[in-house]
Short mmCIF file of C-alpha atoms in Angstrom, two decimals:
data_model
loop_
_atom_site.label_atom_id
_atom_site.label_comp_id
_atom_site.label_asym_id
_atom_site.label_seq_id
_atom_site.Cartn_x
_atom_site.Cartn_y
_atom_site.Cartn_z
CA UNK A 1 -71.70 -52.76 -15.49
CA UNK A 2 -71.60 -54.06 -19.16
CA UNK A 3 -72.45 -58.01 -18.51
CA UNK A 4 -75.10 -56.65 -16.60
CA UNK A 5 -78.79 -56.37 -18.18
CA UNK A 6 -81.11 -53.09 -19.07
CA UNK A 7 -83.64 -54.73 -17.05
CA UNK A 8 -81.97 -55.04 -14.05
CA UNK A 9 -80.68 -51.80 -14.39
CA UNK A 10 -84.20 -50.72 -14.58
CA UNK A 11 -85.06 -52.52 -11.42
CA UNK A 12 -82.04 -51.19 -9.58
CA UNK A 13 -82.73 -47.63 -10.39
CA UNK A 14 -86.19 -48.17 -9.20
CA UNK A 15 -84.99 -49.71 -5.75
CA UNK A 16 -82.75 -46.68 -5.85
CA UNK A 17 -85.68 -44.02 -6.43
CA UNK A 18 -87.31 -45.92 -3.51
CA UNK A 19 -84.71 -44.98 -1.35
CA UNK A 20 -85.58 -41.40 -1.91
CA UNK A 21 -87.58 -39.55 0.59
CA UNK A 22 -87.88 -41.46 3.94
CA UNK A 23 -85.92 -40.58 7.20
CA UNK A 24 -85.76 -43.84 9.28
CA UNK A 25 -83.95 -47.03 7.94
CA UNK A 26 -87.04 -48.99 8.37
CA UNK A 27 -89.24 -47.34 6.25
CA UNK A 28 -86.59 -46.74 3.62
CA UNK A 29 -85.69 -50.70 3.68
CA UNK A 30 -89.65 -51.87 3.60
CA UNK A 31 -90.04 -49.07 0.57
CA UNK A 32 -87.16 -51.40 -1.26
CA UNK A 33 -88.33 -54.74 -0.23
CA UNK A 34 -91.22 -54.13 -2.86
CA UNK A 35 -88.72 -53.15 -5.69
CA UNK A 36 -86.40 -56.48 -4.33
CA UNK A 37 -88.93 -58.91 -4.99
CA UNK A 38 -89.07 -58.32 -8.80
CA UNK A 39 -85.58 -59.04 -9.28
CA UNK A 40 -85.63 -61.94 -6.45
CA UNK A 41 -88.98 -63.42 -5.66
CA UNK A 42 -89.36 -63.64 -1.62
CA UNK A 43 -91.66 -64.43 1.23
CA UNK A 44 -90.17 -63.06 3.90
CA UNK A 45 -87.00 -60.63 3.18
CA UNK A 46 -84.88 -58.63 6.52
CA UNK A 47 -82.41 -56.48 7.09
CA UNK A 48 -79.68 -56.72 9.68
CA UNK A 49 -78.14 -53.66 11.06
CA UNK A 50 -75.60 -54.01 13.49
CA UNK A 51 -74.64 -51.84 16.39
CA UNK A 52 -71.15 -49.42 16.60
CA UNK A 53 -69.60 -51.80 18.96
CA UNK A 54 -70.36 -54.58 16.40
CA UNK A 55 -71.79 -56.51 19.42
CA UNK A 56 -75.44 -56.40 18.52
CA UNK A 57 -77.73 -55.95 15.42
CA UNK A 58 -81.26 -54.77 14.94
CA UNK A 59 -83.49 -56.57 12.21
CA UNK A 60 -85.74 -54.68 10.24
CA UNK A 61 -88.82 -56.83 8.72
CA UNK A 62 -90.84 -56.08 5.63
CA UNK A 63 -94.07 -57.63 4.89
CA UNK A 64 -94.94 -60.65 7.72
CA UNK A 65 -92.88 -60.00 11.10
CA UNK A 66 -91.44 -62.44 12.94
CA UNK A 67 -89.71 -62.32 16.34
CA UNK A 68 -86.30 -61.28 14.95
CA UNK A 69 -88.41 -57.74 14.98
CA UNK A 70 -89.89 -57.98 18.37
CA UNK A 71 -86.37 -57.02 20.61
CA UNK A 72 -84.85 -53.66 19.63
CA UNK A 73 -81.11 -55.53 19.42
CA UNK A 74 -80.27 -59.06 19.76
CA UNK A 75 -76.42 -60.29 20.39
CA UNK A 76 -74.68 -60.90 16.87
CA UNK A 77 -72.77 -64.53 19.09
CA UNK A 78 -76.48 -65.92 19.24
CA UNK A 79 -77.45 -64.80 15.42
CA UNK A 80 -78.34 -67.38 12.80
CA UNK A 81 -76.23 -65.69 9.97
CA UNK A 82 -73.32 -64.72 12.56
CA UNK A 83 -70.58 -65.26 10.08
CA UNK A 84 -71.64 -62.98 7.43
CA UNK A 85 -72.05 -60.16 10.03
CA UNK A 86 -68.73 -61.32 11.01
CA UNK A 87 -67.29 -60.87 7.62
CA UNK A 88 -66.19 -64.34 8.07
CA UNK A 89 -67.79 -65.63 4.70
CA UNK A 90 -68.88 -63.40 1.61
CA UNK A 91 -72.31 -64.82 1.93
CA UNK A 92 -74.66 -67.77 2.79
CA UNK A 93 -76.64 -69.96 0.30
CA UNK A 94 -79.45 -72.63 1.57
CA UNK A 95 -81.70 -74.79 -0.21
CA UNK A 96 -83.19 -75.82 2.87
CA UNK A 97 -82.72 -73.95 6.06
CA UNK A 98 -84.29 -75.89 8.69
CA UNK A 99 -81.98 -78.53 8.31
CA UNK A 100 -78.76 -76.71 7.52
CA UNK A 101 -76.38 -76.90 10.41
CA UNK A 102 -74.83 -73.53 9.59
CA UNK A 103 -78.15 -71.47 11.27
CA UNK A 104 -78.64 -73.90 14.02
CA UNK A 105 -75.99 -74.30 16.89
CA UNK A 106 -76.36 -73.89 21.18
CA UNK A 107 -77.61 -71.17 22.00
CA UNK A 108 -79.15 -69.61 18.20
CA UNK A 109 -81.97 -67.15 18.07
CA UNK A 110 -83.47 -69.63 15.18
CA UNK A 111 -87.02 -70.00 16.14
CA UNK A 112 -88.02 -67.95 13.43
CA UNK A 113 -86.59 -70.20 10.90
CA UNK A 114 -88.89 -73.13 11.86
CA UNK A 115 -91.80 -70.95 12.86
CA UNK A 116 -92.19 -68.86 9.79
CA UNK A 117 -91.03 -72.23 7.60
CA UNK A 118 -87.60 -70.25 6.11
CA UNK A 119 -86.54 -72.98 3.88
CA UNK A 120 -84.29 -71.31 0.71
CA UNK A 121 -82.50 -68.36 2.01
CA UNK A 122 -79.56 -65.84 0.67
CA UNK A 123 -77.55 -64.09 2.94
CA UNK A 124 -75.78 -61.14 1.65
CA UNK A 125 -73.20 -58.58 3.45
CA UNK A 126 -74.20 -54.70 3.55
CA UNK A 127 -70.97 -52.58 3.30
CA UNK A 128 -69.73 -49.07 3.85
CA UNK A 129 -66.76 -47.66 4.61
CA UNK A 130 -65.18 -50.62 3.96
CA UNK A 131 -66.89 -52.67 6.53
CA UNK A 132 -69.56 -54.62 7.21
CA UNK A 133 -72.53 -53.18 8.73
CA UNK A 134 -75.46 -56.12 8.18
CA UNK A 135 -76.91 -58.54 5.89
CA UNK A 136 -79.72 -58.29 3.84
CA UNK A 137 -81.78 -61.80 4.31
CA UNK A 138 -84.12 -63.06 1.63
CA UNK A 139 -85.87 -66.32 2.13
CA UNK A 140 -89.20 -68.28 0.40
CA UNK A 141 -90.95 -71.37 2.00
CA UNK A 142 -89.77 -73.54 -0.73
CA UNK A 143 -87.17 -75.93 -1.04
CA UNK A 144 -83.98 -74.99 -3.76
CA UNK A 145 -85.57 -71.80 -4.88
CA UNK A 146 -82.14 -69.92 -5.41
CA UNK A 147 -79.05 -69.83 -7.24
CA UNK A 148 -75.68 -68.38 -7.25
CA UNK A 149 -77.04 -66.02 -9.72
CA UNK A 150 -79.31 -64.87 -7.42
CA UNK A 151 -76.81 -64.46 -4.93
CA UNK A 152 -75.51 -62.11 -7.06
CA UNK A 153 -77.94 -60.01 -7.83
CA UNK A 154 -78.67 -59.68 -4.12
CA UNK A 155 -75.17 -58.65 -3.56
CA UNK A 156 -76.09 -55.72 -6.01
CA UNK A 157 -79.19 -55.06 -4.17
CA UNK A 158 -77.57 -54.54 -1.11
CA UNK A 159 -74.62 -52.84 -2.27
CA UNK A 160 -77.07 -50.18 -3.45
CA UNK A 161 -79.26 -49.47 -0.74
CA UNK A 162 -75.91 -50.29 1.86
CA UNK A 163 -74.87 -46.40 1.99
CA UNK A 164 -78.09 -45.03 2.35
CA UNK A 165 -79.15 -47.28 5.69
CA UNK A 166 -75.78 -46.99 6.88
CA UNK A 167 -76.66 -42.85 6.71
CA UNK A 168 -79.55 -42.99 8.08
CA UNK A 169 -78.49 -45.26 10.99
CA UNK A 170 -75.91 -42.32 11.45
CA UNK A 171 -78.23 -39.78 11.35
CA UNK A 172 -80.71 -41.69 13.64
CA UNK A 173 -78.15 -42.07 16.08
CA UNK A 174 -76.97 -38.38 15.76
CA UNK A 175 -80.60 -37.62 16.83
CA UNK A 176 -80.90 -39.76 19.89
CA UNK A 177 -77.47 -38.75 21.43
CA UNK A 178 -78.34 -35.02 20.65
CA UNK A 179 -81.78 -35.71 22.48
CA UNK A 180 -80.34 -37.60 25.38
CA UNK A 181 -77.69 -34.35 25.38
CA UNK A 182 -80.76 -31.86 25.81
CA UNK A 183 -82.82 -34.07 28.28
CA UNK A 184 -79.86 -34.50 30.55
CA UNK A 185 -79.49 -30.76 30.29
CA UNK A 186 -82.84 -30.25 30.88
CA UNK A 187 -82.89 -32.94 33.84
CA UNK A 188 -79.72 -30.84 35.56
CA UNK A 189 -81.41 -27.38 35.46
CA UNK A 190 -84.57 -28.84 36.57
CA UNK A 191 -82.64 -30.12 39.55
CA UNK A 192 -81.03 -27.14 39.97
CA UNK A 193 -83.71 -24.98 40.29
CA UNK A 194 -85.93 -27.71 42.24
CA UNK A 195 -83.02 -28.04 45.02
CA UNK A 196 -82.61 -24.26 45.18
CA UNK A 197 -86.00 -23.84 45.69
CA UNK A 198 -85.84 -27.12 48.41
CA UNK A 199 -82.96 -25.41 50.15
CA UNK A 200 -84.83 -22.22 50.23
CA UNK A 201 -87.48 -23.83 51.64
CA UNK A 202 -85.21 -26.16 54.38
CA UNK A 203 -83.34 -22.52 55.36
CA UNK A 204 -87.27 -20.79 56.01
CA UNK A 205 -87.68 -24.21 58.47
CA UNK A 206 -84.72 -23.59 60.32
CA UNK A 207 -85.32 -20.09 60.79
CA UNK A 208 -89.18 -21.35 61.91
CA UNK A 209 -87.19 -23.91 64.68
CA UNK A 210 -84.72 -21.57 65.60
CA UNK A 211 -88.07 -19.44 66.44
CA UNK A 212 -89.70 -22.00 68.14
CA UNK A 213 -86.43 -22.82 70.63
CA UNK A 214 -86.31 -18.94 71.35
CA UNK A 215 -89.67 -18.25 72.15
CA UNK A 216 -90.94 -21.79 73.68
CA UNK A 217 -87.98 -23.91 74.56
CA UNK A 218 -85.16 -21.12 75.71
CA UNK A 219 -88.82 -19.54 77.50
CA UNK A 220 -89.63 -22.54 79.50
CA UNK A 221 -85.88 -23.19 80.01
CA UNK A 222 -85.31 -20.36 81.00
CA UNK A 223 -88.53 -20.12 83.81
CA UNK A 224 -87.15 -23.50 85.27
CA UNK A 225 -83.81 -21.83 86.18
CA UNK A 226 -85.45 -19.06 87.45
CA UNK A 227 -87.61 -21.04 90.10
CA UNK A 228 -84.40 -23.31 90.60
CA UNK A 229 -82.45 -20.22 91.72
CA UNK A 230 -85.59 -19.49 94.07
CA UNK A 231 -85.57 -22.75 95.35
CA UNK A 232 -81.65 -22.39 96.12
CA UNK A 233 -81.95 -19.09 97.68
CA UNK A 234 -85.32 -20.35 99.89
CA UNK A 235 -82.68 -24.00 100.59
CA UNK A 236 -86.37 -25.33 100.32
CA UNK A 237 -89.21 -26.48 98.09
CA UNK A 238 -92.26 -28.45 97.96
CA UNK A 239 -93.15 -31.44 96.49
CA UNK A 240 -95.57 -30.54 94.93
CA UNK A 241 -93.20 -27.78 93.26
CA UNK A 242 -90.88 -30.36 92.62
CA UNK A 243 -93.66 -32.15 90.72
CA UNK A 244 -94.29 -29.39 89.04
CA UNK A 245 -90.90 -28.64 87.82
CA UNK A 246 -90.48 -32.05 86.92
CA UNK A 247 -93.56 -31.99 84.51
CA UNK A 248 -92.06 -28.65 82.41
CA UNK A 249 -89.00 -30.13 82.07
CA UNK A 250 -90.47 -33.51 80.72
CA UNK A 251 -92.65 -30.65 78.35
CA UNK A 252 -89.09 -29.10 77.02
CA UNK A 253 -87.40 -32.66 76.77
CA UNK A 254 -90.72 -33.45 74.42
CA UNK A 255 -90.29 -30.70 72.65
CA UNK A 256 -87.07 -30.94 71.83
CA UNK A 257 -87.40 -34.26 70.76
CA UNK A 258 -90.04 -33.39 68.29
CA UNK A 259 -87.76 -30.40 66.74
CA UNK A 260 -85.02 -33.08 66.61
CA UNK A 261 -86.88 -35.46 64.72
CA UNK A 262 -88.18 -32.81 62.41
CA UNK A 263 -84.76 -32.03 61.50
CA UNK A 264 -83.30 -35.81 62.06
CA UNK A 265 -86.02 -38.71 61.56
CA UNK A 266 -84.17 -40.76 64.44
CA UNK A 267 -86.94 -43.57 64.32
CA UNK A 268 -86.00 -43.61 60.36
CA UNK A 269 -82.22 -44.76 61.49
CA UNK A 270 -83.25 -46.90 64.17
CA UNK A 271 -86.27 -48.87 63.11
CA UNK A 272 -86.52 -48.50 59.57
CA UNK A 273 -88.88 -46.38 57.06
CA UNK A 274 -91.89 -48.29 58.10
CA UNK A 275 -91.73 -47.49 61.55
CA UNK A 276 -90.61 -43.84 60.96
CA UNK A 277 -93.58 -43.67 59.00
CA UNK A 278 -96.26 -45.08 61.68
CA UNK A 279 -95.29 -42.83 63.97
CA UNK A 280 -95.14 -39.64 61.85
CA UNK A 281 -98.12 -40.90 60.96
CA UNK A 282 -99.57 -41.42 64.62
CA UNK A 283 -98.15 -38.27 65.78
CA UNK A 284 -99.21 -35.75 62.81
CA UNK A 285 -103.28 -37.34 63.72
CA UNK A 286 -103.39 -37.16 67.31
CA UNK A 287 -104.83 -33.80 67.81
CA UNK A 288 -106.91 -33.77 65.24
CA UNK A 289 -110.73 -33.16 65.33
CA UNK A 290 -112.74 -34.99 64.27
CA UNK A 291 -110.55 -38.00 65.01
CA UNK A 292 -108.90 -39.45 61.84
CA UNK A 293 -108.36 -43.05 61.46
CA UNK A 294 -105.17 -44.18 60.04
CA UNK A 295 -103.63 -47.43 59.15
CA UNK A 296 -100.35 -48.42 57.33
CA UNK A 297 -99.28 -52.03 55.91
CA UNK A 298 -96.19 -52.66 54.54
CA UNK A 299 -96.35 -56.00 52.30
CA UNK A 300 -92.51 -54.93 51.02
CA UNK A 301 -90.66 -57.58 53.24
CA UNK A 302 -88.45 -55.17 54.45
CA UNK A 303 -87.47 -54.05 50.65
CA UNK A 304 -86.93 -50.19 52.33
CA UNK A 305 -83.75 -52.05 53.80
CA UNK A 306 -82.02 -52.58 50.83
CA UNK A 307 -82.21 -48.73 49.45
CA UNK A 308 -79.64 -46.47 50.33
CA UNK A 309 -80.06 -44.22 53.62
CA UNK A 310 -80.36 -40.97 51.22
CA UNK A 311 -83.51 -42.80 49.32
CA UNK A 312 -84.76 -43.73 52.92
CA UNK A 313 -84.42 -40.47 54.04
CA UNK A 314 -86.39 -39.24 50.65
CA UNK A 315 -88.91 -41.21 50.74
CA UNK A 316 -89.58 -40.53 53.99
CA UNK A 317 -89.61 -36.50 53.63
CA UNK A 318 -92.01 -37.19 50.83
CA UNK A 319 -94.60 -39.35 52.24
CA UNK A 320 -94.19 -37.38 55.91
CA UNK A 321 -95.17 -34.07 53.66
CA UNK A 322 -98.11 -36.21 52.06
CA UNK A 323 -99.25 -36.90 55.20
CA UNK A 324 -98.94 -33.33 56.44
CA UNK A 325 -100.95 -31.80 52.85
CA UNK A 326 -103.61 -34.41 53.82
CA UNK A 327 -104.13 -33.86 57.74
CA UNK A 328 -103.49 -29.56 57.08
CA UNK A 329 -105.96 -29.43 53.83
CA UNK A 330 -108.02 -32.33 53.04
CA UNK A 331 -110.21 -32.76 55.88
CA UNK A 332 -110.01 -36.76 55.66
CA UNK A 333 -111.73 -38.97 57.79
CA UNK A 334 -108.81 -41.68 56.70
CA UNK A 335 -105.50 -41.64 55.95
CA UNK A 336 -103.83 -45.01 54.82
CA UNK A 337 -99.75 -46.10 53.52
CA UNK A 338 -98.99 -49.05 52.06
CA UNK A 339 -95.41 -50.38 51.68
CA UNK A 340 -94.77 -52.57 48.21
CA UNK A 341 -92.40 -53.89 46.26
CA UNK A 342 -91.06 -56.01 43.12
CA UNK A 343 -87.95 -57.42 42.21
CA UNK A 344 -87.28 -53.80 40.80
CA UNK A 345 -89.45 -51.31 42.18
CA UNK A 346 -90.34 -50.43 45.57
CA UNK A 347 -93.51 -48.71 46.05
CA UNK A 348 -95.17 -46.49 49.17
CA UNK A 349 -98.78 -45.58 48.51
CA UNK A 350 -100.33 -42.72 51.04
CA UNK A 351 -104.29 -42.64 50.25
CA UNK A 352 -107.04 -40.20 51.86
CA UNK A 353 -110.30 -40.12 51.48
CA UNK A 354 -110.32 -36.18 51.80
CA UNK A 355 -111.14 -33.04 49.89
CA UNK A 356 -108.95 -34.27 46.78
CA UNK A 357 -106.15 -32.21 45.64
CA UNK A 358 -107.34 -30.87 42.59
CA UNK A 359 -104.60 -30.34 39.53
CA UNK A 360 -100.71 -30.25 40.93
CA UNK A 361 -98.25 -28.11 39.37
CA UNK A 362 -94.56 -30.57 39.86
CA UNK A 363 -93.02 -26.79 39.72
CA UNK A 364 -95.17 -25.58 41.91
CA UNK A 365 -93.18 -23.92 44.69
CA UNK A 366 -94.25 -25.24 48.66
CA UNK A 367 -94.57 -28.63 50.14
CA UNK A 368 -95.56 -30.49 46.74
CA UNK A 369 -93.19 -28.89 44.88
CA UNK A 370 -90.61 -29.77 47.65
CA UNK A 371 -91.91 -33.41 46.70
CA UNK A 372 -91.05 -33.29 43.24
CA UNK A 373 -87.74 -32.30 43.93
CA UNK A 374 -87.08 -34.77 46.24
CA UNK A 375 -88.33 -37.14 44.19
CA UNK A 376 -85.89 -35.72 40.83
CA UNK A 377 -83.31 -36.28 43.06
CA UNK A 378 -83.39 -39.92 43.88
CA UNK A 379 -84.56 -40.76 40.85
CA UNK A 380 -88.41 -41.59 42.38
CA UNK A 381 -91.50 -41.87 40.59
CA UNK A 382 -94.07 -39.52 42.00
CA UNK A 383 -97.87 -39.40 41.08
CA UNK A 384 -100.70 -37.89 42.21
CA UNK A 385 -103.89 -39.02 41.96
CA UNK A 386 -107.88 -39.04 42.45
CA UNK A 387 -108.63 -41.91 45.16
CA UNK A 388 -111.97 -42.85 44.10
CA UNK A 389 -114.69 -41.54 42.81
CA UNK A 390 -116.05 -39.77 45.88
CA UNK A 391 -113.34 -38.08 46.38
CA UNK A 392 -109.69 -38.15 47.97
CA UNK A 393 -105.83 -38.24 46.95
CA UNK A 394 -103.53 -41.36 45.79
CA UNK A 395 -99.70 -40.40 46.21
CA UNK A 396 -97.88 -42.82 44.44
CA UNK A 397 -94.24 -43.23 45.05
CA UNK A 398 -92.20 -45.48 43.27
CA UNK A 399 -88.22 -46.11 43.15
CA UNK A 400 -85.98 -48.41 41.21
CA UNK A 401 -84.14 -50.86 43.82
CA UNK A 402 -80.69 -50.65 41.66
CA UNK A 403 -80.75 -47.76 38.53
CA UNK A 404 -82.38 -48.62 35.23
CA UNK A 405 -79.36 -47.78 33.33
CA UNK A 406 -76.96 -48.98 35.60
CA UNK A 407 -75.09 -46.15 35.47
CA UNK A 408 -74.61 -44.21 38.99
CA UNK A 409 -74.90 -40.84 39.71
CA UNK A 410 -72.88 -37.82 38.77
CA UNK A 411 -71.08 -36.54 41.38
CA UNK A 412 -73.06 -32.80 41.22
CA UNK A 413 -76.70 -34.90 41.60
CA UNK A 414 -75.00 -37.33 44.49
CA UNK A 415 -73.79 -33.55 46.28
CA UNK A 416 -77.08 -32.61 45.66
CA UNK A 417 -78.61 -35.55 47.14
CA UNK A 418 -76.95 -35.51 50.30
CA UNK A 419 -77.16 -31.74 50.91
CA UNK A 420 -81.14 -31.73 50.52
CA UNK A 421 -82.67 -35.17 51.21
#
């Protein structure tokens, strides 16, 4: 340090005390950028960071931002000042950037450059550890404003503030993979306890069917042998016994296919998720008094297709039990579903113009909370909310067509999947 002056000693020390005090990279690097432009006069200065892999870099941005800021990472193979991230030259020097072939090639992010008029630039490496982990970027709209002096002293700049970013990068990092640790923690319990709550709630409805083929279906079965054996022991009956006989056994045949369906959405497998829902939908009004009017439009061109037959079968357990909570408790005089969907997101909206639903508890045990489960479990979007203002429920649905971070299932949430959707 003895060719180098008091002043800039001064000035590093400040850039130094800067430092002190701040817990995020980007706030630590825009406290410095201040102390930075006494030593090196700038109108526009950056920092690139680049990723573990070395495969991307973020850019930090003090005073006017331009786009280099707007994407959390960008690929290093497309950036300007590639080779100095690449440790392929100790640093860049330009009197005139927007006409220096070594920022511009196919495919570089260097819109910036021209846009924000980036003419004299220095490029410096950030190092710790022994490697490179950015380059601090200084650059004035003027043409031939720096030296190899300057270079220099922004080679001592950044070898200053280098170990503290690189340590707070660390620490950031620490943080996020600690968070993403407790939220898929979190995520697992939740699912836990929301599928042994669901499964609870499946094993009450089988005890409920096994009930209702005991005391209705085995009953009526059971009557229809009974006047079979009388016919056999008469060697006679009537027609209009036979008739009659005939009609309970078309009764039992209906009822069993309802139970079945309950437990198996057959039209689901056959026809698809629209269809399973129309008549769910058809079947859960037609008793109903008053009359309610229902209608369902599906605008998804056959999106419902493309999802697995576990999200199919979801989806369809949740809107059938939206349907249900409106016909059971909302009095509506309406119940509509729509069928959407983007080039991500598929979408089924049930609507009624009903009593409203008031606040909803997602742990809330019971149908809704059956919903939210479901809905955990395939990964589903599910919202409730006020119709309009008169009154009435929107049950929003929504599911990614292929995962959002591409990463499938673990094998405890696919068992748990399949054992409760």
């Amino acid at each position: 340090m003895s060719d180098v002056s008091p002043q800039l000693i001064d000035r590093l020390l400040a850039i130094s005390r800067a430092l002190a005090g701040h817990i995020d990279p980007g706030s630590a690097f825009r406290a410095t950028a201040i102390e930075i432009g006494t030593l090196i006069p700038h109108d526009h200065i950056d920092l690139a960071v680049l990723s573990q892999d070395g495969r991307m870099h973020a850019c930090y941005e003090a005073g006017f931002h331009t786009s280099w800021s707007e994407l959390a990472q960008h690929p290093v193979e497309g950036s300007p000042i590639r080779y100095v991230l690449w440790g392929k030259t100790p640093y860049l020097l330009s009197d005139n950037a927007l006409v220096d072939d070594r920022f511009h090639f196919a495919g570089a992010f260097d819109g910036p450059i021209f846009a924000a008029k980036l003419r004299s630039r220095i490029i410096v490496p950030l190092r710790a550890r022994g490697s490179v982990i950015g380059a601090l970027n200084i650059s004035r709209h003027e043409i031939g404003c720096y030296t190899l002096a300057d270079v220099a002293v922004a080679q001592q700049c950044a070898d200053l503030i280098a170990p503290y970013i690189f340590a707070l990068i660390q620490t950031e990092e620490a943080r996020r993979a600690m968070l993403a640790e407790s939220e898929t923690r979190n995520r697992a319990e939740l699912l836990r306890v929301g599928a042994s709550q669901l499964t609870e709630g499946m094993e009450r409805e089988r005890r409920r069917m096994a009930m209702d083929l005991h005391d209705q279906t085995l009953g009526d079965l059971a009557r229809i042998a009974r006047q079979v054996s009388a016919f056999r022991s008469r060697g006679m009956a009537r027609t209009a016994q036979l008739a009659d006989l005939e009609q309970e056994i078309a009764g039992c045949l209906a009822e069993l296919r309802h139970i079945v369906d309950d437990m198996r959405p057959s039209v689901l497998e056959l026809f698809g998720l629209r269809d399973a829902v129309e008549a769910h939908l058809n079947r859960s009004v037609a008793r109903a008094k008053p009359p309610i009017a229902v209608r369902i439009a599906d605008t998804s061109d056959g999106s419902a297709d493309s999802l697995s037959e576990t999200m199919r079968t979801a989806l369809y357990r949740i809107v059938q039990e939206a349907i249900n909570n409106a016909v059971r408790h909302a009095a509506p005089s309406r119940i509509e579903v729509l069928l959407t969907s983007t080039d991500s997101v598929f979408s089924v909206v049930v609507t009624d113009d009903g009593h409203g639903c008031g606040t909803i508890d997602p742990a809330a045990q019971g149908g809704i909370g059956h919903m939210h489960t479901r809905a955990a479990l395939v990964g589903a979007r599910l919202r409730f909310e006020p119709a309009g203002r008169k009154g009435g429920t929107r049950v929003l649905i929504e599911i990614d067509r292929a995962p959002a971070d591409g990463k499938p299932a673990t094998a405890g949430e696919q068992q748990a999947v399949s054992e409760v959707a």
